[in-house]
PDB file of C-alpha atoms and ligand atoms in Angstrom:
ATOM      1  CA  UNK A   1      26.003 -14.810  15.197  1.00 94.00           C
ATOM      2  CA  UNK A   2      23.893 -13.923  17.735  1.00 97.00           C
ATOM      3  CA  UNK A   3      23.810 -10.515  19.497  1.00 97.00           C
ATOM      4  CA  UNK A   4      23.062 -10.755  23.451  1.00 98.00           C
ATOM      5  CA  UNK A   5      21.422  -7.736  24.534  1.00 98.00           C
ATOM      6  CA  UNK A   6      21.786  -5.161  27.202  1.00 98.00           C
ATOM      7  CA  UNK A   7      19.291  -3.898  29.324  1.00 97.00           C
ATOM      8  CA  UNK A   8      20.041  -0.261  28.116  1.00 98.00           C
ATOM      9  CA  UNK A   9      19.494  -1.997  24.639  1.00 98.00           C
ATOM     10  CA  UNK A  10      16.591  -3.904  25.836  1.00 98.00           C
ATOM     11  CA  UNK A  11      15.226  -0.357  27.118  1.00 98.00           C
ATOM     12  CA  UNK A  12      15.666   0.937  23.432  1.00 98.00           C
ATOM     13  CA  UNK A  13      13.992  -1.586  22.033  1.00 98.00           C
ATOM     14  CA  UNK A  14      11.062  -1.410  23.597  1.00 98.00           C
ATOM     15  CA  UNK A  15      10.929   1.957  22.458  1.00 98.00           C
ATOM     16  CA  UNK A  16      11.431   1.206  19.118  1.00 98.00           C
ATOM     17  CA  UNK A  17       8.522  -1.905  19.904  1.00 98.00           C
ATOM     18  CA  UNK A  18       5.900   0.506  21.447  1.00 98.00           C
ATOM     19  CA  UNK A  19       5.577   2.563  18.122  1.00 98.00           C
ATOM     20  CA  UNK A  20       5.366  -0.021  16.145  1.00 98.00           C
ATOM     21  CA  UNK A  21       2.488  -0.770  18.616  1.00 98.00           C
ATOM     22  CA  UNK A  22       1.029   2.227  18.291  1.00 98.00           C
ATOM     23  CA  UNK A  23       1.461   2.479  14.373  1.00 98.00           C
ATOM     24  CA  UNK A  24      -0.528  -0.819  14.183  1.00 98.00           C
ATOM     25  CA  UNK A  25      -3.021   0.733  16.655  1.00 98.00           C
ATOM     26  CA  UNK A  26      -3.875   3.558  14.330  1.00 98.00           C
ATOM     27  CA  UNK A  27      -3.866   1.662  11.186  1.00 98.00           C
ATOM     28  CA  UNK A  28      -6.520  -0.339  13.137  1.00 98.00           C
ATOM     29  CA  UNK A  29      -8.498   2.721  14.042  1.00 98.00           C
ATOM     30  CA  UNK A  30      -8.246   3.608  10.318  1.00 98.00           C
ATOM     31  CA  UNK A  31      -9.311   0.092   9.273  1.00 98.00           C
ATOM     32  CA  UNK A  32     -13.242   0.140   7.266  1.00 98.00           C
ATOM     33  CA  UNK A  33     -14.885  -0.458   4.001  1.00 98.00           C
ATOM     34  CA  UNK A  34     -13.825   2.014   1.040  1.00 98.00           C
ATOM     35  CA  UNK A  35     -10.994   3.027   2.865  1.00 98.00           C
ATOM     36  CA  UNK A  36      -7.394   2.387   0.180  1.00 98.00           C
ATOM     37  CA  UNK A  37      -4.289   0.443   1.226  1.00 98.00           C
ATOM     38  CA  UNK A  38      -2.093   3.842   0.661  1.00 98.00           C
ATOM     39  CA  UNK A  39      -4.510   5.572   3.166  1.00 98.00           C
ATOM     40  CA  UNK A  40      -3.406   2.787   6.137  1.00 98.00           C
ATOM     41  CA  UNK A  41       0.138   3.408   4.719  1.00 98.00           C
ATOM     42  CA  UNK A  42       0.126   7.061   5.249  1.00 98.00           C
ATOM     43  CA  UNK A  43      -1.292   6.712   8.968  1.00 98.00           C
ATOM     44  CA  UNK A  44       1.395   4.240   8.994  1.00 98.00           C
ATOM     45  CA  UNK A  45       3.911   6.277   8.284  1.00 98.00           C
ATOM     46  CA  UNK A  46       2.464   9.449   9.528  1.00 98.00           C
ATOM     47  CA  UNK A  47       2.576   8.180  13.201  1.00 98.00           C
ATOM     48  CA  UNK A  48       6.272   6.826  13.361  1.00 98.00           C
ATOM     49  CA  UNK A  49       7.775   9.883  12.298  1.00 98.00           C
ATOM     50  CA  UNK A  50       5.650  11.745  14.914  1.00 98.00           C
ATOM     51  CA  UNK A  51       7.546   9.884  17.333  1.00 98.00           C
ATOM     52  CA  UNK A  52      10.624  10.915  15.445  1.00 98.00           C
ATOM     53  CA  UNK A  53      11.657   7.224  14.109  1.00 98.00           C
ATOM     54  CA  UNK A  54      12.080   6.225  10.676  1.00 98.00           C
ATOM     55  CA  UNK A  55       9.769   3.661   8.594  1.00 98.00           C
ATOM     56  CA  UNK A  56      12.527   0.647   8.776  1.00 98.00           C
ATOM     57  CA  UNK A  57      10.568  -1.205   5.529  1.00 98.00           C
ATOM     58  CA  UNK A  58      10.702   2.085   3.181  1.00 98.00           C
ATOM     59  CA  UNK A  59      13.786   1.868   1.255  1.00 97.00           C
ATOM     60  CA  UNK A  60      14.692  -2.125   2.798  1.00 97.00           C
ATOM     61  CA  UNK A  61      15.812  -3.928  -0.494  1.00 96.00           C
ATOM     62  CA  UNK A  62      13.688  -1.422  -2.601  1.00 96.00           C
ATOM     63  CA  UNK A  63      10.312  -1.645  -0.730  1.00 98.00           C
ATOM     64  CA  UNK A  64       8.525   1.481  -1.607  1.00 98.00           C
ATOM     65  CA  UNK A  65       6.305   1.889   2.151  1.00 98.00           C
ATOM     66  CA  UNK A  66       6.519   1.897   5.537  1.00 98.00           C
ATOM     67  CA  UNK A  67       3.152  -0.767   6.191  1.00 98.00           C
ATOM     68  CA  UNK A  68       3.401  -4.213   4.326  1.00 98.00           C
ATOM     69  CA  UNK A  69      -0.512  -4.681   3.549  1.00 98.00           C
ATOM     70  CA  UNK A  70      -1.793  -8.219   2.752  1.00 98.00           C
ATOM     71  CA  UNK A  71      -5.030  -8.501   2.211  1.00 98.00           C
ATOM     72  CA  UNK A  72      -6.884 -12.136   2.386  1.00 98.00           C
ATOM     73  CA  UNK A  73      -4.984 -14.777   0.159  1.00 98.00           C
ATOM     74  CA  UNK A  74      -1.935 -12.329   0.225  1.00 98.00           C
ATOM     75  CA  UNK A  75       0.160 -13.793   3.141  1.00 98.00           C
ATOM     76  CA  UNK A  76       2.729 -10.863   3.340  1.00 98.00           C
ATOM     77  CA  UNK A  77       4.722  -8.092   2.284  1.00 98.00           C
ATOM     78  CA  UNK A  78       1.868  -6.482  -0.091  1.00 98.00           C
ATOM     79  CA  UNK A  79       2.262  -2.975  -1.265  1.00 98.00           C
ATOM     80  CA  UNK A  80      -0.009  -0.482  -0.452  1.00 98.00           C
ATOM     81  CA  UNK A  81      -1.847   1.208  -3.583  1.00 98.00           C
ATOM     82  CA  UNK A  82      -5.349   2.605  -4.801  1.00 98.00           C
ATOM     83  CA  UNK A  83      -7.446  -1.119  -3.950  1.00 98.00           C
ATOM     84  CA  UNK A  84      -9.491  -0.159  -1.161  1.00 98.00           C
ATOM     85  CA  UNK A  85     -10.793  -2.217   1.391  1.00 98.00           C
ATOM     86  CA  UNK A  86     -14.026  -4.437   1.277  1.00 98.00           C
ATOM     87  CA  UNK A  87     -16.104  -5.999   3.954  1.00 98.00           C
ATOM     88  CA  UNK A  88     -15.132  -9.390   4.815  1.00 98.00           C
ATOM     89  CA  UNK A  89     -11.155  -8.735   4.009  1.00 98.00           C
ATOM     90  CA  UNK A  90      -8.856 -10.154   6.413  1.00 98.00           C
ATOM     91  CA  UNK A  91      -5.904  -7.251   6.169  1.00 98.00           C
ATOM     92  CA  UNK A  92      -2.654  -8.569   7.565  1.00 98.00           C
ATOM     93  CA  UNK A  93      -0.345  -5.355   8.589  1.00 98.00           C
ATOM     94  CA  UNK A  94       3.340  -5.382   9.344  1.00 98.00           C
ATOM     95  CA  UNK A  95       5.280  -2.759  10.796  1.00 98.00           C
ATOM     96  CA  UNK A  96       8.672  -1.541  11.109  1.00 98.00           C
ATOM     97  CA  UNK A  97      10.127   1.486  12.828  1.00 98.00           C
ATOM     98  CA  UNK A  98      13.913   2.421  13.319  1.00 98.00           C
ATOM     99  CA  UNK A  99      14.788   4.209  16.528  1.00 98.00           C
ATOM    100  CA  UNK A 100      17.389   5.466  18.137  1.00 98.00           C
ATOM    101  CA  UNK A 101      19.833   2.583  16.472  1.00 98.00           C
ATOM    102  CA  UNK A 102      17.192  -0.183  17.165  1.00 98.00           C
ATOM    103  CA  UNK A 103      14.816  -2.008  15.108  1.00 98.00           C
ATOM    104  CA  UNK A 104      11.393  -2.833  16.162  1.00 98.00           C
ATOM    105  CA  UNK A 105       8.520  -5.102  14.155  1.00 98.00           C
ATOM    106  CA  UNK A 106       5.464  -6.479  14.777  1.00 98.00           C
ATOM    107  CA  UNK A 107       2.004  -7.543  12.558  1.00 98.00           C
ATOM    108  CA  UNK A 108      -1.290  -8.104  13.194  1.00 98.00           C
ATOM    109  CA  UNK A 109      -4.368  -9.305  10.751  1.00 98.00           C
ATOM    110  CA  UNK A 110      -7.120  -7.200  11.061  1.00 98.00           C
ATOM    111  CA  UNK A 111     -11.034  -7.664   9.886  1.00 98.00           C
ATOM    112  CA  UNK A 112     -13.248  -5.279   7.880  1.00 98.00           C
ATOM    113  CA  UNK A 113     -16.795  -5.595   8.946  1.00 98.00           C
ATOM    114  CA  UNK A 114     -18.090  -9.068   9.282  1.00 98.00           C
ATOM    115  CA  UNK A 115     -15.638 -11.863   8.239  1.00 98.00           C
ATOM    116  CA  UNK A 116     -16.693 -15.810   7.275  1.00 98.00           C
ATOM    117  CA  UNK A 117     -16.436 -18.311   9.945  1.00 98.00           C
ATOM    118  CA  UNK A 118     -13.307 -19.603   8.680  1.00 98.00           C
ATOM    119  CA  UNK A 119     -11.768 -16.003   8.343  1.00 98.00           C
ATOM    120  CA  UNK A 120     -12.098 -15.445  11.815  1.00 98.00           C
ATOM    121  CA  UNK A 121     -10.941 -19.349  13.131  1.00 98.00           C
ATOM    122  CA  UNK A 122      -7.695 -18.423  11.072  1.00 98.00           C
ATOM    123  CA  UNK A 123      -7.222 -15.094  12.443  1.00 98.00           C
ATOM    124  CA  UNK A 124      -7.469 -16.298  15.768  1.00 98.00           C
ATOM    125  CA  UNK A 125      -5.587 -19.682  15.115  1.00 98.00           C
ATOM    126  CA  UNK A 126      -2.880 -17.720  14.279  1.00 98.00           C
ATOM    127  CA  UNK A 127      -2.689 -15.001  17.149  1.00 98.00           C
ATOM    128  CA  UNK A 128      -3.208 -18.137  19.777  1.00 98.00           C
ATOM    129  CA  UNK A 129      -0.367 -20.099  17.886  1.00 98.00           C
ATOM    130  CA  UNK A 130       2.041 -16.631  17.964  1.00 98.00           C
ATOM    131  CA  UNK A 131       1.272 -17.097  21.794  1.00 98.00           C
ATOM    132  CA  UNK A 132       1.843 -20.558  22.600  1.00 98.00           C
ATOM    133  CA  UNK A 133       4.991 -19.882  20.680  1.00 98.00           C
ATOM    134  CA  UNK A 134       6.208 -16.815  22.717  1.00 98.00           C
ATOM    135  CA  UNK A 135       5.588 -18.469  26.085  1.00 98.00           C
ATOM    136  CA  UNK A 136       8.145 -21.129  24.738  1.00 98.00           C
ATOM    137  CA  UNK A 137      10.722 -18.498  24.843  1.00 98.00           C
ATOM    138  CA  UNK A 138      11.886 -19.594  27.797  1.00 98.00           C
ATOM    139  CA  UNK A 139      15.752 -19.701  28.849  1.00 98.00           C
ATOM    140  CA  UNK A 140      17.183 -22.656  28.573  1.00 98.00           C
ATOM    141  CA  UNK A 141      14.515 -23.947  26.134  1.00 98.00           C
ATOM    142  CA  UNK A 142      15.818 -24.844  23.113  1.00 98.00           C
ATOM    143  CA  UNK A 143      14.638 -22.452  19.491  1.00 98.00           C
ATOM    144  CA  UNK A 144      12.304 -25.314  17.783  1.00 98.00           C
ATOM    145  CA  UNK A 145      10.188 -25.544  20.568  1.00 98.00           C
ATOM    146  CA  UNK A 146       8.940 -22.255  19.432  1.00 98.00           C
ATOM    147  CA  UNK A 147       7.868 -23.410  16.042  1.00 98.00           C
ATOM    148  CA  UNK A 148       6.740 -26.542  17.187  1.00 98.00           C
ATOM    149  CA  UNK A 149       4.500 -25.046  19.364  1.00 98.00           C
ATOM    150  CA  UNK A 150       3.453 -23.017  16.884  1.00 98.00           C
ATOM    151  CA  UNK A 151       2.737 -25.632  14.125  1.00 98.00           C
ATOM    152  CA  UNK A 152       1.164 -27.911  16.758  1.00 98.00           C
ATOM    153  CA  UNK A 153      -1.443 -25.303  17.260  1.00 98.00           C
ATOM    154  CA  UNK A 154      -2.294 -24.372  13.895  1.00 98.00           C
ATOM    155  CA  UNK A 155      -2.301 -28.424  12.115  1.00 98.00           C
ATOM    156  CA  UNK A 156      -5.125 -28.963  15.145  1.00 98.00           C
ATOM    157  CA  UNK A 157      -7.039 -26.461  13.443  1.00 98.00           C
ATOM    158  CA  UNK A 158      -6.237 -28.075  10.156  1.00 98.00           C
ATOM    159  CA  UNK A 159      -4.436 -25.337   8.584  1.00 98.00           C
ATOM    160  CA  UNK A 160      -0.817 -25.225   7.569  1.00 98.00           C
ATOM    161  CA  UNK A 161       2.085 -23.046   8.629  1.00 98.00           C
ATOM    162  CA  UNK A 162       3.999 -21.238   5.636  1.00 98.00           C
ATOM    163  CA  UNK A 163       7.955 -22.926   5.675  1.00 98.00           C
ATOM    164  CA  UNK A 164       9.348 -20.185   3.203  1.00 98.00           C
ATOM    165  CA  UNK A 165       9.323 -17.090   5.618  1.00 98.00           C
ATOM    166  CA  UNK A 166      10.440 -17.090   9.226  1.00 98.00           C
ATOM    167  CA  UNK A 167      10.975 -15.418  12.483  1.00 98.00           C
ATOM    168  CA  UNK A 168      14.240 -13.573  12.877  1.00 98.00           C
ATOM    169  CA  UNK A 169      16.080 -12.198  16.043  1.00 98.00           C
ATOM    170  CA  UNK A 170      16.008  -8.522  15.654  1.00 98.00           C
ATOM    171  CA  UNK A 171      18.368  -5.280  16.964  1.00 98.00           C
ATOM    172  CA  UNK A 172      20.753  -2.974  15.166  1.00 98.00           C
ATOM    173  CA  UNK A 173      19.581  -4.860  12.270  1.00 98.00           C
ATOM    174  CA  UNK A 174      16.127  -6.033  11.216  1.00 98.00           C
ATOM    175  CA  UNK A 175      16.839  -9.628  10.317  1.00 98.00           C
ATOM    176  CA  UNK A 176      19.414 -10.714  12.584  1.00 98.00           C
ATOM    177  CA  UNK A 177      20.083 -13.970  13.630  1.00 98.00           C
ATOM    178  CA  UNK A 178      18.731 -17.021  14.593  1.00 98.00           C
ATOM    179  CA  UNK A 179      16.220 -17.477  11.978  1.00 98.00           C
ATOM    180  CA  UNK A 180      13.073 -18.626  13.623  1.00 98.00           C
ATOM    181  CA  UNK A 181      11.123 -21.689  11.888  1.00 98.00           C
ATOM    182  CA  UNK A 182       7.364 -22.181  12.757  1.00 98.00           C
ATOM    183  CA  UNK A 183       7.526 -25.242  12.466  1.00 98.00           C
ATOM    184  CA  UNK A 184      10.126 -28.047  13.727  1.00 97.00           C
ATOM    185  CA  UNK A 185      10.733 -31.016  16.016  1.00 98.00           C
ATOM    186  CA  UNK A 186      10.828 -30.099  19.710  1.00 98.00           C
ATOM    187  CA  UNK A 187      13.819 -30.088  21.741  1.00 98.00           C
ATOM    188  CA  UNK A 188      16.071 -29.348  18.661  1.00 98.00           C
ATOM    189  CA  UNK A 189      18.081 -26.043  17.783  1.00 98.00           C
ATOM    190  CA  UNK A 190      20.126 -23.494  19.902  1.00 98.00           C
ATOM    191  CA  UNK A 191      19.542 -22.919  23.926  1.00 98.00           C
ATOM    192  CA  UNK A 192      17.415 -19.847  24.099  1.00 98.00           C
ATOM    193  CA  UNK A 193      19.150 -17.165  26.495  1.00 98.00           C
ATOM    194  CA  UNK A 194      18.325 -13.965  28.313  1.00 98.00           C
ATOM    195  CA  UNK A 195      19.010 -11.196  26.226  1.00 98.00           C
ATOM    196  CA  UNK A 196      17.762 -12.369  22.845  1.00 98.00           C
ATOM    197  CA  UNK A 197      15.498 -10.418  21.278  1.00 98.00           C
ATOM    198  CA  UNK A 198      13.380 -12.449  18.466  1.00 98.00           C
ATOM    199  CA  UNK A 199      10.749 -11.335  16.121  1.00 98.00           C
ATOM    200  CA  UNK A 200       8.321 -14.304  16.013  1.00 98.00           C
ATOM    201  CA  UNK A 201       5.495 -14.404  12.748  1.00 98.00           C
ATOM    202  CA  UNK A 202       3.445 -17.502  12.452  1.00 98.00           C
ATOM    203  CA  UNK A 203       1.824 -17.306   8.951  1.00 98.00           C
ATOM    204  CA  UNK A 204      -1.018 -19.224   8.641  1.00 99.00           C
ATOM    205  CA  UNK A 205      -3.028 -20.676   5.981  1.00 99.00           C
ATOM    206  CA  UNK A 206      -6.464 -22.318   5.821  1.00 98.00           C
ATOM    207  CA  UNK A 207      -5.574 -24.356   2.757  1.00 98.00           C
ATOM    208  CA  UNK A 208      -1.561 -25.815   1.454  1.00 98.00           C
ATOM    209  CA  UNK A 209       1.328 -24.056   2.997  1.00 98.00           C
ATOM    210  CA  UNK A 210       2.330 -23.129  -0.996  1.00 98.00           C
ATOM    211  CA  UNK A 211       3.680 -19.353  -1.686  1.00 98.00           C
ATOM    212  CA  UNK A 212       3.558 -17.718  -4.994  1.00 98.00           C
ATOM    213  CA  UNK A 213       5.108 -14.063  -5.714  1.00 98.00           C
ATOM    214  CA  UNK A 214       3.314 -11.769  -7.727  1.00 98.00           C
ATOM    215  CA  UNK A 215       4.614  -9.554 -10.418  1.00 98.00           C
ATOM    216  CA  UNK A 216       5.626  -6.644  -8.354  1.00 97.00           C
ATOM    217  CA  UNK A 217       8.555  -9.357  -6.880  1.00 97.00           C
ATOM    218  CA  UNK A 218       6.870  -8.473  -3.233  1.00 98.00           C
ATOM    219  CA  UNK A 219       3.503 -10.027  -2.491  1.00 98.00           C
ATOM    220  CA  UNK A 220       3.434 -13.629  -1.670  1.00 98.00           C
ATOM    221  CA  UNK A 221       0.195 -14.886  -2.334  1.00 98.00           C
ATOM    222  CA  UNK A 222      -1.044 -18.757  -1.157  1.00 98.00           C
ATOM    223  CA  UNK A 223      -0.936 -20.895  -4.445  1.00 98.00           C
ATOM    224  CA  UNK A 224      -4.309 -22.058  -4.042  1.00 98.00           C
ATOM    225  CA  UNK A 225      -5.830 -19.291  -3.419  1.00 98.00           C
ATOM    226  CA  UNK A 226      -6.856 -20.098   0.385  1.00 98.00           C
ATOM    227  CA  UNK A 227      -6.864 -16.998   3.051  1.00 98.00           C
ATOM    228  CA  UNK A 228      -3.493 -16.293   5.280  1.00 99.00           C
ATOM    229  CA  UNK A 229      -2.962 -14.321   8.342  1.00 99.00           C
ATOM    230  CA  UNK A 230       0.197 -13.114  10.046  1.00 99.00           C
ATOM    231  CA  UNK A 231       0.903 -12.176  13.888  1.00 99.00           C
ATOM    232  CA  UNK A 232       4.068 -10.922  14.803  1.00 98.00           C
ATOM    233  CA  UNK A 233       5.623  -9.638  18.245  1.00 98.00           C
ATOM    234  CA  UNK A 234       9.197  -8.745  19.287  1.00 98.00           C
ATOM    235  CA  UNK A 235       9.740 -10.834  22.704  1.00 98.00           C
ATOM    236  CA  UNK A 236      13.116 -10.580  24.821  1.00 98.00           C
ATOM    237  CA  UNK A 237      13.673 -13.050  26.909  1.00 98.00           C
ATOM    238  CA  UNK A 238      14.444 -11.690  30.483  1.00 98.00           C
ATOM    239  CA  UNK A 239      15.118 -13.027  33.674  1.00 97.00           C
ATOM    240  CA  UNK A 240      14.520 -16.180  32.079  1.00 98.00           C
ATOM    241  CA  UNK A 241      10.825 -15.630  30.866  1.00 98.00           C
ATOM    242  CA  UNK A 242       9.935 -13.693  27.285  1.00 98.00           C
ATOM    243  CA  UNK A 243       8.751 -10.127  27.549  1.00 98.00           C
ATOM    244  CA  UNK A 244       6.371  -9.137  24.711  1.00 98.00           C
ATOM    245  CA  UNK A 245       8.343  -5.617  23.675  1.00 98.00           C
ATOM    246  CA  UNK A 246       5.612  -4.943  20.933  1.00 98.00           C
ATOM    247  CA  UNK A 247       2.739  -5.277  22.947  1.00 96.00           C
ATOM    248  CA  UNK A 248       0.753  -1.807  23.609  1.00 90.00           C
ATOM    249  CA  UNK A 249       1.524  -0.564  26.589  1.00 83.00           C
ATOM    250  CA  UNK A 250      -1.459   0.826  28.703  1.00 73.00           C
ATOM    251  CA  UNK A 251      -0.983   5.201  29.314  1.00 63.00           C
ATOM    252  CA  UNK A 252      -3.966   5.064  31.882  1.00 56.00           C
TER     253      UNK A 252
HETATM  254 MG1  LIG B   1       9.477  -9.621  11.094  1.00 82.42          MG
END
């Protein structure tokens, strides 16, 4: 089922959205060489409960942290721990904040230092394709045209889309319905309408669209070893057009 909401809800969220925004924006700041994955987790964390939300990852199903930190072939939901950053990582951060009874979420892959050629066509592969997705999220469109916007982008770059995780609408719950494919034939699925609030994560890999979990039964790794990244915003769509919730809003 999917929730329609308000705009005193849509208000909240946004809320909720713009610290995730500025959570990512200080992990970013905190981003260099030498520097551990716990470190980015404590900024993390540090700077949502400033704003007096909660970490919405720490605690979901038994993760232990508030930042999901993936670094190169690790497509998502790494824990942070003691390995510390090296130049010419890709990091892929994900955030989650509760506030106020609302759920925000939003990810961005980050470089340390000087990144290959291929690093960088991924990373910004991936952030176009999030894009070309979100201005699908149109009313009246229908929910594959997201993904196959998305997939469209990313195969033209000669990479591959990941099939076992997905986009999610998003509210008084963190996963909410629909689920959100980045992939998919155009023109298919449920009419998008104002009010929903979706969560939309293109992850991208350079080589086969394969996921392995490690040991810890979090990090999903690609099988072959090729380099991922992951771009996430939370988008209502409003008066008929999407609104990018999780998008840092300018203070001056
Ligand atoms: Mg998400």
């Amino acid at each position: 089922m999917i929730f329609l909401k308000s705009s005193h809800e849509i208000d909240l969220m946004r809320q909720a959205n713009q610290i995730v925004a500025d959570a990512l924006e200080k992990v970013l700041y905190a981003i260099k060489a030498g520097v551990s994955t716990e470190y980015l987790d404590r900024c993390c964390e540090e700077c949502i409960r400033e704003h007096g939300a909660e970490p919405a990852f720490k605690g979901y199903r038994g993760f232990p942290n508030a930042l999901c930190v993936s670094i190169n072939d690790e497509i998502v939901h790494g824990i942070p721990g003691s390995r510390k950053l090296m130049d010419g990582d890709i990091v892929s951060c994900d955030v989650g904040v509760l506030h106020r009874g609302y759920y925000g979420d939003a990810a961005m892959t980050f470089p340390v230092g000087e990144v290959s050629e291929d690093a960088d066509r991924l990373m910004k592969t991936t952030e176009e394709a999030l894009y070309l997705g979100i201005e699908q999220a149109v009313a009246g469109n229908r929910l594959y045209d997201i993904g196959h916007a998305v997939q469209t982008r990313v195969e033209k770059e000669g990479f591959s889309v990941v099939k076992v995780f997905v986009g999610h609408g998003i509210g008084r719950q963190l996963h909410e319905d629909p689920q959100i494919p980045n992939y998919g034939p155009a023109g298919r699925g449920i009419r998008l309408r104002d009010g929903m609030v979706l969560a939309i994560e293109p992850m991208v890999n350079t080589g086969s669209d394969e996921v392995e979990i490690l040991d810890d039964g979090w990090t999903a790794v690609t099988k072959d070893g090729s380099l991922s990244a992951h771009f996430e915003h939370s988008i209502v769509v409003r008066d008929g057009s999407p609104e990018i919730l999780s998008l840092k809003k300018k203070t001056h």
